[in-house]
XYZ file of N, CA, C and O in Angstrom:
736
model
N 36.028 -78.169 -131.397
C 36.763 -77.049 -130.888
C 36.392 -75.832 -131.723
O 36.400 -75.877 -132.941
N 36.085 -74.729 -131.062
C 35.729 -73.513 -131.777
C 36.587 -72.360 -131.302
O 37.258 -72.449 -130.272
N 36.533 -71.258 -132.028
C 37.286 -70.060 -131.636
C 36.815 -69.532 -130.288
O 37.574 -68.946 -129.551
N 35.514 -69.705 -129.980
C 34.980 -69.201 -128.713
C 35.517 -69.981 -127.513
O 35.452 -69.522 -126.401
N 36.026 -71.177 -127.740
C 36.494 -72.031 -126.660
C 37.902 -72.528 -126.970
O 38.074 -73.660 -127.401
N 38.900 -71.658 -126.765
C 40.266 -72.084 -127.079
C 40.737 -73.159 -126.108
O 40.894 -72.919 -124.929
N 40.911 -74.347 -126.610
C 41.309 -75.463 -125.763
C 42.809 -75.420 -125.503
O 43.585 -74.963 -126.333
N 43.201 -75.898 -124.337
C 44.608 -76.054 -123.998
C 44.966 -77.504 -124.253
O 44.339 -78.410 -123.729
N 45.966 -77.737 -125.069
C 46.394 -79.091 -125.405
C 47.519 -79.484 -124.457
O 48.597 -78.898 -124.499
N 47.248 -80.470 -123.608
C 48.220 -80.927 -122.614
C 48.864 -82.222 -123.078
O 48.204 -83.251 -123.156
N 50.176 -82.180 -123.390
C 50.873 -83.405 -123.813
C 51.158 -84.302 -122.611
O 52.271 -84.373 -122.097
N 50.141 -85.005 -122.152
C 50.196 -85.773 -120.907
C 51.259 -86.858 -120.904
O 51.707 -87.291 -119.847
N 51.686 -87.313 -122.067
C 52.673 -88.387 -122.140
C 54.103 -87.882 -121.950
O 55.039 -88.663 -122.008
N 54.297 -86.611 -121.706
C 55.648 -86.042 -121.581
C 56.075 -85.848 -120.123
O 56.966 -85.067 -119.844
N 55.463 -86.566 -119.188
C 55.828 -86.463 -117.778
C 57.185 -87.098 -117.555
O 57.435 -88.207 -118.004
N 58.070 -86.375 -116.854
C 59.415 -86.895 -116.591
C 60.105 -86.032 -115.547
O 59.646 -84.948 -115.238
N 61.248 -86.506 -115.055
C 62.093 -85.684 -114.201
C 62.735 -84.639 -115.101
O 63.305 -84.955 -116.136
N 62.600 -83.383 -114.708
C 63.167 -82.289 -115.500
C 64.389 -81.731 -114.792
O 64.665 -82.051 -113.650
N 65.117 -80.873 -115.475
C 66.330 -80.326 -114.868
C 65.991 -79.366 -113.729
O 64.841 -78.998 -113.530
N 67.006 -78.938 -112.998
C 66.813 -78.103 -111.811
C 66.582 -76.634 -112.122
O 66.415 -75.834 -111.208
N 66.572 -76.236 -113.379
C 66.419 -74.825 -113.704
C 64.960 -74.389 -113.803
O 64.687 -73.213 -114.006
N 64.025 -75.298 -113.664
C 62.613 -74.963 -113.798
C 62.087 -74.292 -112.536
O 62.592 -74.521 -111.436
N 61.067 -73.460 -112.710
C 60.489 -72.774 -111.553
C 59.009 -73.109 -111.362
O 58.300 -72.445 -110.639
N 58.552 -74.166 -112.058
C 57.165 -74.596 -111.892
C 57.042 -76.053 -112.324
O 57.948 -76.592 -112.955
N 55.927 -76.670 -111.971
C 55.757 -78.078 -112.348
C 55.473 -78.203 -113.845
O 55.302 -77.204 -114.557
N 55.441 -79.431 -114.335
C 55.350 -79.688 -115.774
C 54.078 -79.115 -116.394
O 54.133 -78.479 -117.450
N 52.917 -79.331 -115.766
C 51.677 -78.816 -116.339
C 51.728 -77.296 -116.418
O 51.391 -76.706 -117.449
N 52.149 -76.645 -115.334
C 52.240 -75.183 -115.352
C 53.186 -74.705 -116.454
O 52.915 -73.703 -117.118
N 54.278 -75.429 -116.688
C 55.211 -75.034 -117.739
C 54.558 -75.155 -119.120
O 54.716 -74.271 -119.963
N 53.810 -76.230 -119.353
C 53.119 -76.376 -120.624
C 52.103 -75.241 -120.824
O 51.942 -74.728 -121.927
N 51.408 -74.857 -119.743
C 50.441 -73.757 -119.830
C 51.166 -72.456 -120.186
O 50.738 -71.715 -121.075
N 52.275 -72.190 -119.492
C 53.059 -70.982 -119.794
C 53.559 -70.995 -121.232
O 53.512 -69.974 -121.927
N 54.060 -72.145 -121.684
C 54.580 -72.258 -123.045
C 53.493 -71.982 -124.084
O 53.793 -71.575 -125.212
N 52.237 -72.206 -123.715
C 51.122 -71.949 -124.618
C 50.656 -70.489 -124.539
O 49.661 -70.121 -125.165
N 51.381 -69.677 -123.755
C 51.023 -68.269 -123.632
C 49.838 -68.016 -122.722
O 49.196 -66.974 -122.792
N 49.568 -68.960 -121.845
C 48.433 -68.851 -120.930
C 48.958 -68.722 -119.508
O 50.149 -68.888 -119.250
N 48.066 -68.483 -118.561
C 48.440 -68.276 -117.165
C 47.994 -69.460 -116.304
O 46.792 -69.705 -116.177
N 48.964 -70.188 -115.695
C 48.593 -71.328 -114.846
C 48.288 -70.885 -113.410
O 48.659 -69.790 -112.985
N 47.625 -71.748 -112.687
C 47.374 -71.517 -111.269
C 46.872 -72.788 -110.618
O 46.523 -73.748 -111.297
N 46.843 -72.779 -109.276
C 46.294 -73.934 -108.564
C 45.903 -73.543 -107.160
O 46.470 -72.634 -106.567
N 44.898 -74.241 -106.661
C 44.479 -74.139 -105.268
C 44.800 -75.488 -104.666
O 44.255 -76.505 -105.085
N 45.691 -75.514 -103.681
C 46.268 -76.759 -103.169
C 45.828 -77.046 -101.740
O 45.775 -76.140 -100.900
N 45.512 -78.317 -101.478
C 45.244 -78.815 -100.127
C 46.076 -80.073 -99.933
O 46.120 -80.925 -100.824
N 46.723 -80.193 -98.769
C 47.543 -81.368 -98.477
C 47.072 -81.969 -97.162
O 46.802 -81.251 -96.197
N 46.959 -83.298 -97.137
C 46.548 -83.974 -95.907
C 47.242 -85.318 -95.815
O 47.767 -85.840 -96.789
N 47.259 -85.867 -94.612
C 47.727 -87.244 -94.404
C 46.487 -88.053 -94.080
O 45.719 -87.692 -93.187
N 46.289 -89.132 -94.832
C 45.107 -89.959 -94.629
C 45.547 -91.377 -94.318
O 46.375 -91.945 -95.022
N 44.994 -91.915 -93.251
C 45.338 -93.270 -92.825
C 44.561 -94.331 -93.586
O 44.950 -95.486 -93.606
N 43.445 -93.920 -94.204
C 42.630 -94.857 -94.961
C 42.199 -94.174 -96.259
O 41.367 -93.274 -96.229
N 42.770 -94.600 -97.369
C 42.462 -94.011 -98.663
C 41.496 -94.930 -99.414
O 41.303 -96.081 -99.010
N 40.880 -94.460 -100.491
C 39.951 -95.323 -101.238
C 40.608 -96.651 -101.620
O 41.779 -96.699 -102.009
N 39.845 -97.731 -101.522
C 40.403 -99.071 -101.708
C 41.041 -99.266 -103.081
O 42.088 -99.907 -103.192
N 40.429 -98.696 -104.153
C 41.014 -98.876 -105.482
C 42.375 -98.178 -105.599
O 43.257 -98.654 -106.317
N 42.575 -97.104 -104.869
C 43.878 -96.417 -104.855
C 44.862 -97.226 -104.013
O 46.005 -97.464 -104.410
N 44.416 -97.669 -102.833
C 45.276 -98.455 -101.945
C 45.770 -99.728 -102.620
O 46.936 -100.112 -102.472
N 44.898 -100.388 -103.377
C 45.296 -101.613 -104.077
C 46.378 -101.335 -105.116
O 47.344 -102.083 -105.231
N 46.222 -100.262 -105.870
C 47.233 -99.919 -106.877
C 48.566 -99.553 -106.227
O 49.617 -99.869 -106.747
N 48.488 -98.847 -105.096
C 49.672 -98.314 -104.437
C 50.340 -99.326 -103.522
O 51.523 -99.190 -103.215
N 49.586 -100.296 -103.052
C 50.135 -101.256 -102.109
C 50.326 -100.661 -100.722
O 51.192 -101.088 -99.967
N 49.508 -99.671 -100.380
C 49.579 -99.010 -99.070
C 48.206 -98.452 -98.730
O 47.439 -98.089 -99.615
N 47.904 -98.390 -97.435
C 46.618 -97.845 -96.992
C 46.726 -96.396 -96.556
O 45.767 -95.646 -96.646
N 47.895 -95.998 -96.049
C 48.106 -94.622 -95.582
C 48.848 -93.837 -96.658
O 49.728 -94.369 -97.337
N 48.453 -92.567 -96.809
C 49.052 -91.759 -97.869
C 49.103 -90.288 -97.487
O 48.310 -89.824 -96.672
N 50.038 -89.594 -98.092
C 50.006 -88.136 -98.119
C 49.259 -87.804 -99.401
O 49.578 -88.314 -100.479
N 48.232 -86.966 -99.269
C 47.361 -86.647 -100.399
C 47.511 -85.163 -100.736
O 47.342 -84.303 -99.879
N 47.853 -84.908 -101.983
C 47.962 -83.538 -102.498
C 46.836 -83.350 -103.515
O 46.836 -83.989 -104.549
N 45.895 -82.481 -103.168
C 44.735 -82.226 -104.038
C 44.826 -80.799 -104.550
O 44.927 -79.859 -103.772
N 44.792 -80.662 -105.874
C 44.911 -79.343 -106.488
C 43.785 -79.113 -107.479
O 43.505 -79.968 -108.320
N 43.156 -77.965 -107.366
C 42.269 -77.497 -108.418
C 43.173 -76.720 -109.359
O 43.785 -75.722 -108.964
N 43.321 -77.208 -110.584
C 44.219 -76.586 -111.560
C 43.455 -75.523 -112.344
O 42.305 -75.742 -112.742
N 44.112 -74.394 -112.565
C 43.511 -73.253 -113.241
C 44.299 -72.904 -114.494
O 45.530 -73.018 -114.511
N 43.587 -72.465 -115.517
C 44.204 -71.867 -116.691
C 43.482 -70.548 -116.911
O 42.243 -70.512 -117.021
N 44.261 -69.462 -116.927
C 43.688 -68.115 -117.074
C 42.596 -67.875 -116.035
O 41.519 -67.355 -116.343
N 42.873 -68.272 -114.791
C 41.978 -68.089 -113.640
C 40.677 -68.886 -113.722
O 39.767 -68.654 -112.948
N 40.582 -69.841 -114.653
C 39.404 -70.699 -114.755
C 39.762 -72.109 -114.315
O 40.757 -72.661 -114.783
N 38.966 -72.710 -113.415
C 39.256 -74.092 -113.005
C 39.018 -75.050 -114.165
O 37.982 -74.976 -114.828
N 40.021 -75.924 -114.418
C 39.916 -76.854 -115.546
C 40.015 -78.321 -115.128
O 39.613 -79.194 -115.889
N 40.568 -78.577 -113.938
C 40.652 -79.961 -113.492
C 40.877 -80.023 -111.989
O 41.335 -79.061 -111.382
N 40.530 -81.185 -111.438
C 40.846 -81.491 -110.036
C 41.814 -82.658 -110.073
O 41.507 -83.720 -110.613
N 42.994 -82.435 -109.521
C 44.074 -83.419 -109.546
C 44.354 -83.859 -108.111
O 44.690 -83.024 -107.279
N 44.193 -85.147 -107.830
C 44.423 -85.669 -106.487
C 45.505 -86.735 -106.571
O 45.326 -87.756 -107.228
N 46.639 -86.454 -105.911
C 47.772 -87.384 -105.940
C 47.946 -88.023 -104.573
O 47.971 -87.333 -103.550
N 48.082 -89.348 -104.588
C 48.276 -90.142 -103.378
C 49.694 -90.678 -103.390
O 50.094 -91.365 -104.335
N 50.456 -90.387 -102.333
C 51.831 -90.861 -102.186
C 51.884 -91.777 -100.971
O 51.383 -91.400 -99.897
N 52.487 -92.972 -101.092
C 52.599 -93.839 -99.915
C 53.224 -93.050 -98.757
O 54.231 -92.358 -98.943
N 52.605 -93.151 -97.595
C 53.061 -92.363 -96.445
C 54.523 -92.618 -96.121
O 55.248 -91.683 -95.757
N 54.992 -93.858 -96.278
C 56.391 -94.139 -95.933
C 57.366 -93.430 -96.874
O 58.498 -93.154 -96.488
N 56.960 -93.094 -98.097
C 57.824 -92.346 -99.017
C 57.721 -90.843 -98.802
O 58.701 -90.118 -98.961
N 56.524 -90.368 -98.482
C 56.277 -88.930 -98.430
C 56.599 -88.293 -97.089
O 56.910 -87.099 -97.028
N 56.539 -89.066 -96.006
C 56.768 -88.513 -94.679
C 58.158 -87.907 -94.583
O 59.147 -88.516 -94.980
N 58.203 -86.671 -94.093
C 59.477 -85.974 -93.920
C 59.992 -85.301 -95.185
O 61.112 -84.797 -95.199
N 59.179 -85.273 -96.248
C 59.590 -84.622 -97.497
C 58.708 -83.401 -97.754
O 57.712 -83.173 -97.062
N 59.046 -82.653 -98.793
C 58.242 -81.497 -99.203
C 56.822 -81.890 -99.601
O 55.942 -81.027 -99.658
N 56.601 -83.152 -99.890
C 55.268 -83.590 -100.289
C 54.237 -83.339 -99.190
O 53.047 -83.207 -99.474
N 54.686 -83.233 -97.941
C 53.779 -82.964 -96.822
C 53.455 -81.482 -96.672
O 52.559 -81.128 -95.919
N 54.142 -80.636 -97.391
C 53.963 -79.195 -97.273
C 52.706 -78.718 -97.989
O 52.361 -79.229 -99.054
N 52.045 -77.732 -97.414
C 50.885 -77.116 -98.050
C 51.289 -76.162 -99.169
O 50.432 -75.577 -99.817
N 52.569 -76.014 -99.368
C 53.076 -75.095 -100.397
C 53.229 -75.808 -101.732
O 53.442 -77.015 -101.789
N 53.153 -75.018 -102.797
C 53.439 -75.539 -104.120
C 54.909 -75.948 -104.165
O 55.746 -75.378 -103.457
N 55.239 -76.920 -104.980
C 56.619 -77.388 -105.133
C 57.050 -77.039 -106.554
O 56.760 -77.795 -107.497
N 57.709 -75.893 -106.733
C 58.037 -75.431 -108.087
C 58.801 -76.444 -108.927
O 58.556 -76.555 -110.129
N 59.704 -77.198 -108.339
C 60.481 -78.143 -109.147
C 59.709 -79.415 -109.470
O 60.154 -80.240 -110.252
N 58.547 -79.577 -108.876
C 57.684 -80.711 -109.171
C 57.896 -81.882 -108.233
O 58.983 -82.104 -107.699
N 56.840 -82.643 -108.040
C 56.882 -83.779 -107.120
C 57.696 -84.938 -107.673
O 58.248 -85.727 -106.904
N 57.788 -85.046 -108.991
C 58.605 -86.104 -109.588
C 60.055 -85.918 -109.176
O 60.748 -86.873 -108.821
N 60.521 -84.672 -109.197
C 61.894 -84.350 -108.792
C 62.085 -84.614 -107.297
O 63.114 -85.133 -106.887
N 61.103 -84.271 -106.469
C 61.210 -84.519 -105.023
C 61.442 -86.001 -104.768
O 62.354 -86.381 -104.024
N 60.630 -86.853 -105.390
C 60.793 -88.294 -105.195
C 62.154 -88.769 -105.698
O 62.826 -89.554 -105.031
N 62.574 -88.287 -106.858
C 63.878 -88.682 -107.410
C 65.005 -88.258 -106.469
O 65.956 -89.018 -106.252
N 64.903 -87.063 -105.909
C 65.925 -86.573 -104.982
C 66.010 -87.420 -103.715
O 67.025 -87.427 -103.033
N 64.939 -88.149 -103.411
C 64.915 -89.034 -102.241
C 65.136 -90.496 -102.632
O 64.821 -91.412 -101.869
N 65.664 -90.711 -103.830
C 66.035 -92.060 -104.248
C 64.936 -92.875 -104.901
O 65.076 -94.086 -105.068
N 63.848 -92.234 -105.288
C 62.717 -92.943 -105.889
C 62.451 -92.376 -107.277
O 61.533 -91.587 -107.488
N 63.258 -92.797 -108.231
C 63.163 -92.274 -109.586
C 62.048 -92.962 -110.355
O 61.993 -94.196 -110.421
N 61.202 -92.158 -110.950
C 60.101 -92.667 -111.764
C 60.659 -93.261 -113.045
O 61.438 -92.628 -113.739
N 60.249 -94.500 -113.351
C 60.707 -95.138 -114.588
C 59.549 -95.448 -115.540
O 59.779 -95.796 -116.694
N 58.315 -95.349 -115.053
C 57.181 -95.625 -115.922
C 55.873 -95.261 -115.271
O 55.810 -94.975 -114.072
N 54.836 -95.252 -116.093
C 53.494 -95.025 -115.568
C 52.459 -95.531 -116.552
O 52.745 -95.753 -117.725
N 51.269 -95.743 -116.035
C 50.127 -96.188 -116.839
C 49.010 -95.174 -116.638
O 48.702 -94.785 -115.514
N 48.399 -94.759 -117.732
C 47.224 -93.902 -117.679
C 46.005 -94.723 -118.063
O 46.039 -95.478 -119.032
N 44.949 -94.565 -117.308
C 43.664 -95.162 -117.632
C 42.659 -94.019 -117.661
O 42.548 -93.279 -116.697
N 41.974 -93.843 -118.780
C 40.999 -92.773 -118.919
C 39.620 -93.407 -118.945
O 39.342 -94.279 -119.775
N 38.785 -92.971 -118.005
C 37.451 -93.565 -117.863
C 36.394 -92.461 -117.787
O 36.680 -91.342 -117.352
N 35.155 -92.775 -118.214
C 34.076 -91.797 -118.060
C 33.793 -91.583 -116.574
O 34.018 -92.473 -115.740
N 33.316 -90.397 -116.251
C 33.123 -90.022 -114.859
C 31.993 -88.999 -114.801
O 31.767 -88.279 -115.774
N 31.306 -88.929 -113.694
C 30.374 -87.827 -113.461
C 30.857 -87.052 -112.245
O 31.365 -87.642 -111.278
N 30.730 -85.747 -112.307
C 31.229 -84.892 -111.232
C 30.423 -85.096 -109.961
O 29.188 -85.050 -109.990
N 31.143 -85.299 -108.853
C 30.461 -85.341 -107.565
C 30.270 -83.904 -107.075
O 30.680 -82.939 -107.733
N 29.654 -83.764 -105.930
C 29.327 -82.437 -105.398
C 30.572 -81.560 -105.221
O 30.579 -80.387 -105.598
N 31.638 -82.129 -104.668
C 32.858 -81.347 -104.409
C 33.556 -80.959 -105.709
O 34.003 -79.817 -105.863
N 33.673 -81.902 -106.640
C 34.304 -81.614 -107.926
C 33.519 -80.547 -108.679
O 34.107 -79.605 -109.245
N 32.190 -80.672 -108.676
C 31.344 -79.705 -109.372
C 31.543 -78.305 -108.793
O 31.678 -77.329 -109.545
N 31.593 -78.201 -107.475
C 31.817 -76.905 -106.833
C 33.169 -76.332 -107.247
O 33.269 -75.177 -107.661
N 34.214 -77.163 -107.169
C 35.560 -76.683 -107.488
C 35.726 -76.306 -108.953
O 36.523 -75.430 -109.287
N 34.987 -76.970 -109.824
C 35.110 -76.735 -111.263
C 34.029 -75.805 -111.805
O 33.941 -75.599 -113.013
N 33.222 -75.250 -110.905
C 32.091 -74.391 -111.269
C 31.257 -75.037 -112.379
O 30.995 -74.438 -113.419
N 30.865 -76.272 -112.132
C 30.068 -77.048 -113.081
C 28.908 -77.680 -112.319
O 28.826 -77.599 -111.094
N 28.038 -78.334 -113.029
C 26.877 -78.974 -112.414
C 27.243 -80.347 -111.851
O 27.977 -81.104 -112.493
N 26.718 -80.641 -110.672
C 26.878 -81.980 -110.112
C 26.281 -82.980 -111.104
O 25.226 -82.750 -111.680
N 27.008 -84.076 -111.343
C 26.543 -85.097 -112.269
C 26.924 -84.818 -113.716
O 26.627 -85.631 -114.591
N 27.588 -83.698 -113.972
C 28.010 -83.380 -115.343
C 29.022 -84.413 -115.826
O 29.803 -84.967 -115.041
N 29.023 -84.651 -117.126
C 29.947 -85.618 -117.722
C 31.380 -85.109 -117.635
O 31.658 -83.931 -117.847
N 32.284 -86.026 -117.310
C 33.701 -85.687 -117.167
C 34.532 -86.899 -117.571
O 34.003 -87.990 -117.782
N 35.813 -86.671 -117.675
C 36.780 -87.757 -117.836
C 37.605 -87.818 -116.563
O 37.922 -86.793 -115.962
N 37.958 -89.027 -116.181
C 38.864 -89.220 -115.055
C 40.058 -90.015 -115.572
O 39.907 -91.125 -116.067
N 41.229 -89.395 -115.475
C 42.453 -90.093 -115.840
C 43.105 -90.569 -114.546
O 43.325 -89.776 -113.635
N 43.362 -91.863 -114.460
C 44.056 -92.432 -113.301
C 45.460 -92.789 -113.766
O 45.631 -93.626 -114.657
N 46.447 -92.120 -113.171
C 47.847 -92.370 -113.526
C 48.511 -93.102 -112.367
O 48.541 -92.603 -111.239
N 49.045 -94.298 -112.640
C 49.801 -95.072 -111.653
C 51.263 -94.993 -112.061
O 51.624 -95.367 -113.173
N 52.091 -94.481 -111.156
C 53.506 -94.181 -111.419
C 54.372 -95.127 -110.589
O 54.084 -95.375 -109.418
N 55.479 -95.627 -111.201
C 56.334 -96.549 -110.458
C 57.813 -96.290 -110.683
O 58.213 -95.697 -111.677
N 58.589 -96.783 -109.726
C 60.048 -96.869 -109.849
C 60.352 -98.313 -110.232
O 59.437 -99.097 -110.477
N 61.599 -98.693 -110.208
C 61.928 -100.102 -110.476
C 61.483 -101.012 -109.331
O 61.308 -102.207 -109.523
N 61.278 -100.431 -108.154
C 60.966 -101.232 -106.972
C 59.494 -101.244 -106.581
O 59.013 -102.231 -106.036
N 58.767 -100.120 -106.828
C 57.418 -100.024 -106.270
C 56.615 -98.901 -106.903
O 57.153 -98.076 -107.616
N 55.327 -98.855 -106.557
C 54.466 -97.758 -106.991
C 54.791 -96.531 -106.134
O 54.888 -96.624 -104.911
N 54.982 -95.396 -106.799
C 55.346 -94.152 -106.121
C 54.163 -93.223 -105.904
O 54.161 -92.422 -104.966
N 53.181 -93.304 -106.797
C 52.089 -92.331 -106.741
C 50.934 -92.842 -107.581
O 51.131 -93.495 -108.596
N 49.735 -92.513 -107.137
C 48.544 -92.691 -107.953
C 47.847 -91.330 -107.992
O 47.586 -90.737 -106.940
N 47.591 -90.836 -109.189
C 46.951 -89.537 -109.351
C 45.671 -89.691 -110.148
O 45.671 -90.343 -111.193
N 44.603 -89.093 -109.644
C 43.375 -88.999 -110.419
C 43.229 -87.551 -110.875
O 43.422 -86.629 -110.090
N 42.920 -87.377 -112.150
C 42.675 -86.047 -112.695
C 41.298 -86.052 -113.325
O 41.038 -86.834 -114.244
N 40.423 -85.204 -112.808
C 39.050 -85.116 -113.288
C 38.909 -83.815 -114.075
O 39.223 -82.737 -113.566
N 38.454 -83.951 -115.328
C 38.273 -82.815 -116.228
C 36.891 -82.896 -116.851
O 36.538 -83.937 -117.417
N 36.098 -81.825 -116.740
C 34.762 -81.859 -117.336
C 34.820 -82.016 -118.858
O 35.718 -81.487 -119.513
N 33.876 -82.740 -119.410
C 33.753 -82.842 -120.864
C 33.380 -81.460 -121.396
O 32.621 -80.738 -120.769
N 33.934 -81.111 -122.544
C 33.636 -79.808 -123.121
C 34.398 -78.681 -122.457
O 34.154 -77.515 -122.722
N 35.345 -79.032 -121.572
C 36.140 -78.015 -120.895
C 37.284 -77.538 -121.764
O 37.322 -77.775 -122.974
N 38.229 -76.875 -121.144
C 39.338 -76.252 -121.872
C 40.551 -77.142 -122.039
O 41.569 -76.687 -122.543
N 40.512 -78.402 -121.597
C 41.702 -79.236 -121.640
C 41.494 -80.398 -122.599
O 40.479 -81.094 -122.545
N 42.471 -80.596 -123.484
C 42.500 -81.743 -124.385
C 43.742 -82.545 -124.019
O 44.858 -82.026 -124.082
N 43.570 -83.789 -123.566
C 44.708 -84.641 -123.255
C 45.286 -85.170 -124.561
O 44.549 -85.680 -125.399
N 46.583 -85.034 -124.738
C 47.251 -85.479 -125.964
C 48.309 -86.504 -125.597
O 49.019 -86.334 -124.613
N 48.428 -87.552 -126.403
C 49.431 -88.569 -126.177
C 50.256 -88.734 -127.442
O 49.810 -89.339 -128.406
N 51.438 -88.150 -127.437
C 52.378 -88.313 -128.539
C 53.335 -89.430 -128.156
O 53.815 -89.482 -127.025
N 53.625 -90.314 -129.081
C 54.533 -91.431 -128.826
C 55.827 -91.179 -129.592
O 55.798 -90.792 -130.764
N 56.956 -91.383 -128.950
C 58.238 -91.173 -129.604
C 58.745 -89.753 -129.391
O 58.400 -89.098 -128.412
N 59.536 -89.283 -130.329
C 60.129 -87.949 -130.242
C 59.044 -86.876 -130.314
O 57.979 -87.108 -130.884
N 59.321 -85.672 -129.756
C 58.349 -84.579 -129.855
C 58.045 -84.257 -131.324
O 58.918 -84.362 -132.191
N 56.817 -83.856 -131.576
C 56.381 -83.499 -132.924
C 57.079 -82.218 -133.381
O 57.435 -81.377 -132.547
N 57.242 -82.026 -134.679
C 57.837 -80.786 -135.172
C 56.884 -79.618 -134.895
O 55.688 -79.812 -134.715
N 57.423 -78.411 -134.852
C 56.630 -77.217 -134.567
C 55.441 -77.142 -135.517
O 55.560 -77.418 -136.714
N 54.302 -76.801 -134.974
C 53.108 -76.636 -135.768
C 52.304 -77.899 -136.004
O 51.226 -77.846 -136.587
N 52.801 -79.043 -135.556
C 52.095 -80.315 -135.795
C 50.880 -80.435 -134.905
O 50.779 -79.925 -133.861
């Protein structure tokens, strides 16, 4: 990390249902708290056949898919694609092409599907043509792909893939236990 490339440290392990006073999702709030400017370009679709590795984790073939190119200070830093089982997402805000300021975790909780846990798997990845275009990077460039599988007590609620180029502006951080003291 150098002064020329100020990295944004994202405490990825702090995902949770937040109170109703928030006006943006968790990642955007962390970006704002760091004194930076968040943004996203969002596409929403309903897909009857999703990638098999996602379908297996989710236990469903049809999904509402929310794909966002996440921005920090107007620069694309990641492509985040969230798959929600169609039977949970149908008829909710998750189908909307609009941003959901209170966050999708809250939407699911409000519909009786409270998140109680998740697993992150971080794997090496190379950017495909679409990811490279969205991230203004070279096709085949080295990246990390974090696959987050989220569940309630009854079932899987969401599978999200987040692709971030290596050497980009995002550092995934995993703090365990209570939040670190200021300056840590």
